[in-house]
Every structure is written in C-alpha cells, then in structure tokens.
C-alpha cells in the first residue's frame, strides 16, 4: 500500500500538536503576563480547532480512494516536513507583540510548507484535478484564513 493524502494530513496533525505544545510551554512560563495568557489561550484554541479540522477531514476520507503519492515525491515531502519540525523551537518571548510576530511567522512558514508540498505533488496539469490536490488546497485556504486573522490582530 502506497502513501496518500491521509498520510500528509497525519503529518499536518503532528505539526499542529508540536505547535500547541510550544504554546502550552510558553503559557506556563508567562502566566504572570495577563495579555500573554489571553493571546496564548486564543491561539491554542485555534490550533486545537485546526487539529479537529484535520481529524474530521481524515474521518470523512477514510473510505475514499485516493491517488497514491509517488514514493520519491513522498520521500521529498517527508524530508521537507522533518526539516520544518527540526526548526520548530520555543522562542524567547519578551512581550505580546514579540509573541504575535513569532506566531505569524510560524503560520506563514507552515503555509509555505503546505504550498511547497502541493507543488511537489503536481507532476503535470492533470494533477490539479485530483482529490489530493483539492484537499491540499482546502488545507492551504484554512491556513491562509488563520494568517489573515493574525495579521488583523497585529494591526
């Protein structure tokens, strides 16, 4: 059995879980800053919603037939995701603005990763009509909406 979009969703879930753990750690350390506590609570809830979105998507797709992802492409995608995960670390946070900038950059990097994954999946023009491409497009749109929300908060 080859790899398919559900394997990519599982990797996206793992990234979100790592982000949530980082935010939980920061919340434990910065409990003395009220605004930070509020912002972290909101962002953790958003990450949890993202995880739930991915889990729901997986449940909806479990009985679907998907295109297999070529092993070479999946291997490159896995390498990209592993590199991304290695760069995920807890930053030194001094204030809420600093934290929001970190969060926005993290979400933009995640967005770029999803676009890169989608781009690597496409070998020819017919690939943009596949279920996998459509699902990745929806995941990208979901991430873009979250980035937009963070940008509005930052203004």
Coordinates of N, CA and C in Angstrom, one line a residue:
X1 N 0.8 -1.2 0.0 CA 0.0 0.0 0.0 C 0.9 1.2 0.0
X2 N 0.6 2.2 -0.9 CA 1.4 3.4 -1.0 C 0.9 4.5 -0.1
X3 N 1.5 5.6 -0.3 CA 1.2 6.8 0.5 C 0.1 7.6 -0.2
X4 N -0.8 8.2 0.6 CA -1.8 9.1 0.0 C -2.0 10.3 0.9
X5 N -3.0 11.1 0.6 CA -3.2 12.4 1.3 C -3.5 12.2 2.8
X6 N -4.0 11.1 3.2 CA -4.2 10.9 4.7 C -2.9 10.9 5.4
X7 N -1.8 10.4 4.8 CA -0.5 10.4 5.4 C 0.0 11.8 5.6
X8 N -0.4 12.7 4.6 CA 0.0 14.1 4.7 C -0.8 14.8 5.8
X9 N -2.1 14.4 5.9 CA -2.9 15.0 6.9 C -2.4 14.6 8.3
X10 N -1.9 13.4 8.5 CA -1.3 12.9 9.7 C -0.1 13.8 10.1
X11 N 0.7 14.1 9.1 CA 1.9 14.9 9.3 C 1.5 16.3 9.7
X12 N 0.4 16.8 9.1 CA 0.0 18.2 9.4 C -0.6 18.2 10.9
X13 N -1.2 17.1 11.3 CA -1.7 17.0 12.7 C -0.5 17.0 13.6
X14 N 0.6 16.3 13.3 CA 1.7 16.2 14.1 C 2.4 17.6 14.3
X15 N 2.4 18.4 13.2 CA 3.0 19.7 13.2 C 2.1 20.6 14.2
X16 N 0.8 20.5 14.1 CA -0.1 21.3 14.9 C 0.1 20.9 16.4
X17 N 0.2 19.6 16.6 CA 0.4 19.1 18.0 C 1.7 19.7 18.6
X18 N 2.8 19.8 17.8 CA 4.1 20.3 18.2 C 3.9 21.8 18.5
X19 N 3.2 22.5 17.7 CA 3.0 24.0 17.9 C 2.2 24.2 19.2
X20 N 1.2 23.4 19.4 CA 0.4 23.5 20.6 C 1.2 23.3 21.8
X21 N 2.1 22.3 21.8 CA 3.0 22.0 22.9 C 3.9 23.2 23.2
X22 N 4.4 23.8 22.2 CA 5.3 25.0 22.3 C 4.5 26.1 23.0
X23 N 3.3 26.3 22.5 CA 2.4 27.4 23.1 C 2.0 27.1 24.5
X24 N 1.7 25.8 24.8 CA 1.4 25.5 26.2 C 2.6 25.7 27.1
X25 N 3.8 25.4 26.7 CA 5.0 25.7 27.5 C 5.2 27.2 27.7
X26 N 5.0 28.0 26.7 CA 5.1 29.4 26.8 C 4.0 29.9 27.8
X27 N 2.8 29.4 27.7 CA 1.8 29.8 28.6 C 2.1 29.5 30.0
X28 N 2.7 28.4 30.3 CA 3.2 28.0 31.7 C 4.2 29.0 32.2
X29 N 5.1 29.4 31.3 CA 6.2 30.3 31.7 C 5.8 31.7 31.8
X30 N 4.7 32.1 31.1 CA 4.4 33.6 31.1 C 3.0 33.8 31.7
X31 N 2.7 33.0 32.7 CA 1.4 33.2 33.4 C 1.3 34.5 34.1
X32 N 2.4 35.1 34.4 CA 2.4 36.4 35.1 C 2.1 37.6 34.2
X33 N 2.0 37.4 32.8 CA 1.7 38.5 31.9 C 0.2 38.2 31.4
X34 N -0.7 39.0 31.9 CA -2.1 38.7 31.6 C -2.5 38.7 30.1
X35 N -2.0 39.7 29.4 CA -2.3 39.8 27.9 C -1.7 38.5 27.2
X36 N -0.5 38.1 27.6 CA 0.1 36.9 27.1 C -0.8 35.7 27.3
X37 N -1.3 35.6 28.5 CA -2.2 34.5 28.8 C -3.4 34.4 27.9
X38 N -4.0 35.6 27.7 CA -5.2 35.7 26.8 C -4.9 35.3 25.4
X39 N -3.8 35.9 24.8 CA -3.4 35.6 23.5 C -3.1 34.1 23.3
X40 N -2.3 33.6 24.2 CA -2.0 32.2 24.1 C -3.2 31.3 24.2
X41 N -4.1 31.6 25.1 CA -5.3 30.8 25.2 C -6.1 30.8 23.8
X42 N -6.2 32.0 23.2 CA -6.9 32.1 21.9 C -6.2 31.3 20.8
X43 N -4.8 31.4 20.8 CA -4.1 30.7 19.7 C -4.1 29.2 20.0
X44 N -4.0 28.8 21.2 CA -4.1 27.3 21.5 C -5.4 26.8 21.1
X45 N -6.5 27.5 21.3 CA -7.8 27.1 20.9 C -7.9 27.0 19.4
X46 N -7.3 28.0 18.7 CA -7.2 27.9 17.2 C -6.5 26.7 16.7
X47 N -5.4 26.4 17.3 CA -4.6 25.2 16.9 C -5.4 24.0 17.2
X48 N -6.1 23.9 18.3 CA -7.0 22.8 18.6 C -8.0 22.6 17.5
X49 N -8.6 23.8 17.1 CA -9.6 23.7 16.0 C -9.0 23.2 14.7
X50 N -7.8 23.6 14.5 CA -7.1 23.1 13.3 C -6.9 21.6 13.4
X51 N -6.5 21.1 14.5 CA -6.3 19.6 14.7 C -7.6 18.9 14.5
X52 N -8.7 19.5 15.1 CA -10.0 18.9 14.9 C -10.5 18.9 13.5
X53 N -10.2 20.0 12.8 CA -10.5 20.1 11.3 C -9.8 18.9 10.6
X54 N -8.5 18.7 10.9 CA -7.7 17.6 10.2 C -8.3 16.3 10.6
X55 N -8.6 16.1 11.8 CA -9.2 14.8 12.3 C -10.5 14.5 11.6
X56 N -11.3 15.5 11.5 CA -12.6 15.4 10.8 C -12.4 15.1 9.4
X57 N -11.5 15.8 8.8 CA -11.2 15.5 7.3 C -10.7 14.1 7.1
X58 N -9.9 13.6 8.0 CA -9.4 12.2 7.9 C -10.6 11.2 8.0
X59 N -11.5 11.5 9.0 CA -12.7 10.6 9.1 C -13.6 10.6 7.9
X60 N -13.7 11.8 7.3 CA -14.5 11.8 6.1 C -13.9 11.1 4.9
X61 N -12.5 11.0 4.9 CA -11.8 10.5 3.8 C -11.4 9.0 4.0
X62 N -11.7 8.5 5.1 CA -11.1 7.1 5.4 C -11.6 6.1 4.4
X63 N -12.8 6.2 3.9 CA -13.3 5.2 3.0 C -13.2 5.6 1.5
X64 N -12.5 6.7 1.3 CA -12.4 7.2 -0.1 C -11.1 6.5 -0.7
X65 N -11.2 6.5 -2.0 CA -10.0 6.0 -2.8 C -9.2 7.2 -3.3
X66 N -8.0 7.2 -3.0 CA -7.1 8.4 -3.4 C -6.0 7.9 -4.3
X67 N -5.5 8.9 -5.0 CA -4.3 8.6 -5.8 C -3.2 8.4 -4.8
X68 N -2.4 7.4 -5.2 CA -1.2 7.1 -4.4 C -0.2 8.2 -4.8
X69 N 0.6 8.6 -3.8 CA 1.7 9.6 -4.0 C 2.9 8.8 -4.2
X70 N 3.6 9.2 -5.3 CA 4.8 8.5 -5.8 C 5.8 8.5 -4.6
X71 N 6.4 7.4 -4.4 CA 7.3 7.2 -3.2 C 8.4 8.3 -3.2
X72 N 9.0 8.6 -4.4 CA 10.0 9.6 -4.5 C 9.5 11.0 -4.0
X73 N 8.3 11.3 -4.5 CA 7.7 12.6 -4.1 C 7.4 12.6 -2.6
X74 N 6.8 11.5 -2.1 CA 6.5 11.4 -0.7 C 7.8 11.5 0.2
X75 N 8.9 10.9 -0.3 CA 10.1 10.9 0.4 C 10.6 12.4 0.5
X76 N 10.5 13.1 -0.6 CA 11.0 14.5 -0.6 C 10.1 15.4 0.4
X77 N 8.8 15.1 0.3 CA 7.8 15.8 1.2 C 8.1 15.5 2.6
X78 N 8.4 14.2 2.9 CA 8.7 13.9 4.3 C 10.0 14.6 4.8
X79 N 10.9 14.7 3.9 CA 12.2 15.4 4.2 C 11.9 16.8 4.6
X80 N 11.1 17.5 3.7 CA 10.7 18.9 4.0 C 10.0 19.0 5.4
X81 N 9.1 18.1 5.6 CA 8.3 18.2 6.9 C 9.3 18.0 8.1
X82 N 10.2 17.0 7.9 CA 11.2 16.8 9.0 C 12.1 18.0 9.3
X83 N 12.5 18.6 8.2 CA 13.3 19.8 8.3 C 12.5 20.9 9.0
X84 N 11.2 21.1 8.7 CA 10.4 22.1 9.3 C 10.2 21.8 10.8
X85 N 10.0 20.5 11.1 CA 9.9 20.1 12.5 C 11.1 20.4 13.3
X86 N 12.3 20.2 12.7 CA 13.6 20.4 13.4 C 13.7 21.9 13.7
X87 N 13.2 22.8 12.9 CA 13.3 24.2 13.1 C 12.3 24.7 14.1
X88 N 11.3 23.9 14.4 CA 10.3 24.3 15.4 C 10.9 24.3 16.8
X89 N 11.0 25.5 17.4 CA 11.5 25.5 18.7 C 10.8 26.7 19.5
X90 N 11.0 26.6 20.8 CA 10.3 27.6 21.6 C 11.2 28.8 21.6
X91 N 10.6 30.0 21.2 CA 11.4 31.2 21.2 C 11.5 31.9 22.5
X92 N 12.4 32.8 22.6 CA 12.5 33.7 23.8 C 11.4 34.8 23.6
X93 N 10.4 34.9 24.4 CA 9.3 35.8 24.3 C 9.5 36.9 25.4
X94 N 9.4 38.1 25.0 CA 9.5 39.2 25.9 C 8.2 39.9 26.2
X95 N 7.4 39.9 25.1 CA 6.1 40.6 25.2 C 5.1 40.1 24.2
X96 N 3.9 40.5 24.3 CA 2.8 40.0 23.5 C 3.1 40.3 22.0
X97 N 3.6 41.5 21.7 CA 3.9 41.8 20.3 C 4.9 40.9 19.7
X98 N 5.9 40.6 20.5 CA 7.0 39.7 20.1 C 6.4 38.3 19.8
X99 N 5.6 37.9 20.7 CA 5.0 36.6 20.5 C 4.1 36.5 19.3
X100 N 3.3 37.5 19.1 CA 2.4 37.6 17.9 C 3.2 37.5 16.6
X101 N 4.3 38.2 16.6 CA 5.2 38.2 15.4 C 5.8 36.8 15.2
X102 N 6.2 36.1 16.3 CA 6.6 34.7 16.2 C 5.5 33.9 15.6
X103 N 4.3 34.0 16.2 CA 3.2 33.2 15.8 C 2.8 33.4 14.3
X104 N 2.8 34.6 13.9 CA 2.5 35.0 12.5 C 3.6 34.4 11.6
X105 N 4.8 34.5 11.9 CA 5.9 33.9 11.1 C 5.8 32.4 11.0
X106 N 5.5 31.8 12.2 CA 5.3 30.3 12.2 C 4.2 29.9 11.3
X107 N 3.1 30.6 11.3 CA 1.9 30.2 10.5 C 2.3 30.5 9.0
X108 N 3.0 31.5 8.7 CA 3.4 31.8 7.3 C 4.3 30.7 6.8
X109 N 5.2 30.2 7.7 CA 6.1 29.2 7.3 C 5.4 27.9 7.1
X110 N 4.4 27.6 7.9 CA 3.5 26.4 7.7 C 2.8 26.5 6.4
X111 N 2.2 27.7 6.1 CA 1.5 27.9 4.9 C 2.5 27.7 3.7
X112 N 3.7 28.2 3.8 CA 4.6 28.0 2.7 C 5.0 26.5 2.5
X113 N 5.1 25.8 3.6 CA 5.3 24.3 3.6 C 4.2 23.6 2.9
X114 N 3.0 24.0 3.2 CA 1.8 23.3 2.5 C 1.8 23.6 1.0
X115 N 2.1 24.8 0.7 CA 2.2 25.2 -0.8 C 3.3 24.4 -1.5
X116 N 4.4 24.3 -0.8 CA 5.5 23.5 -1.4 C 5.2 22.1 -1.5
X117 N 4.5 21.5 -0.5 CA 4.0 20.1 -0.6 C 3.1 20.0 -1.8
X118 N 2.1 20.9 -1.9 CA 1.2 20.8 -3.0 C 1.9 20.9 -4.4
X119 N 2.8 21.8 -4.4 CA 3.6 22.0 -5.7 C 4.4 20.7 -6.1
X120 N 5.0 20.1 -5.1 CA 5.7 18.9 -5.4 C 4.8 17.7 -5.8
X121 N 3.6 17.8 -5.4 CA 2.6 16.7 -5.7 C 2.3 16.8 -7.2
X122 N 2.3 18.0 -7.8 CA 1.9 18.2 -9.2 C 3.1 17.9 -10.1
X123 N 2.8 16.8 -10.9 CA 3.8 16.5 -12.0 C 3.4 17.0 -13.3
X124 N 2.1 17.0 -13.5 CA 1.5 17.5 -14.8 C 0.2 18.2 -14.6
X125 N -0.4 18.8 -15.6 CA -1.6 19.6 -15.4 C -2.8 18.8 -14.9
X126 N -2.8 17.5 -15.2 CA -4.0 16.7 -14.8 C -4.0 16.5 -13.2
X127 N -2.8 16.7 -12.6 CA -2.7 16.5 -11.2 C -3.5 17.6 -10.4
X128 N -3.8 18.7 -11.0 CA -4.5 19.7 -10.3 C -6.0 19.4 -10.2
X129 N -6.4 18.3 -10.8 CA -7.8 17.9 -10.8 C -8.0 16.7 -9.9
X130 N -7.0 16.3 -9.1 CA -7.1 15.2 -8.2 C -7.7 15.6 -6.9
X131 N -8.2 14.6 -6.2 CA -8.7 14.8 -4.8 C -7.6 15.3 -3.9
X132 N -6.4 14.7 -4.0 CA -5.3 15.1 -3.1 C -5.0 16.6 -3.3
X133 N -5.0 17.1 -4.5 CA -4.7 18.5 -4.8 C -5.8 19.4 -4.2
X134 N -7.0 18.9 -4.3 CA -8.2 19.7 -3.8 C -8.1 19.8 -2.3
X135 N -7.8 18.7 -1.6 CA -7.7 18.6 -0.2 C -6.6 19.5 0.3
X136 N -5.4 19.4 -0.4 CA -4.3 20.3 0.0 C -4.7 21.8 -0.2
X137 N -5.4 22.1 -1.2 CA -5.9 23.5 -1.5 C -6.8 23.9 -0.3
X138 N -7.6 23.1 0.2 CA -8.5 23.4 1.3 C -7.7 23.6 2.6
X139 N -6.7 22.8 2.8 CA -5.8 23.0 4.0 C -5.0 24.3 3.9
X140 N -4.6 24.6 2.7 CA -3.9 25.9 2.4 C -4.8 27.1 2.7
X141 N -6.1 27.0 2.2 CA -7.1 28.1 2.4 C -7.3 28.2 3.9
X142 N -7.5 27.1 4.6 CA -7.7 27.2 6.1 C -6.5 27.9 6.8
X143 N -5.3 27.6 6.4 CA -4.1 28.2 7.0 C -4.1 29.7 6.6
X144 N -4.5 30.1 5.4 CA -4.5 31.5 4.9 C -5.4 32.3 5.8
X145 N -6.6 31.7 6.1 CA -7.6 32.4 6.9 C -7.0 32.7 8.3
X146 N -6.3 31.7 8.9 CA -5.7 31.9 10.2 C -4.6 33.0 10.1
X147 N -3.8 33.0 9.1 CA -2.8 34.1 8.9 C -3.5 35.4 8.8
X148 N -4.6 35.5 8.1 CA -5.3 36.8 7.9 C -5.8 37.3 9.3
X149 N -6.3 36.4 10.1 CA -6.8 36.7 11.4 C -5.6 37.3 12.3
X150 N -4.5 36.6 12.2 CA -3.3 37.1 13.0 C -2.8 38.4 12.5
X151 N -2.8 38.6 11.2 CA -2.4 39.9 10.7 C -3.4 41.0 11.1
X152 N -4.6 40.8 11.2 CA -5.6 41.8 11.7 C -5.3 42.1 13.2
X153 N -5.0 41.1 14.0 CA -4.7 41.3 15.4 C -3.5 42.2 15.5
X154 N -2.5 42.0 14.7 CA -1.3 42.7 14.8 C -1.4 44.2 14.4
X155 N -2.4 44.6 13.7 CA -2.6 46.0 13.3 C -2.9 46.9 14.4

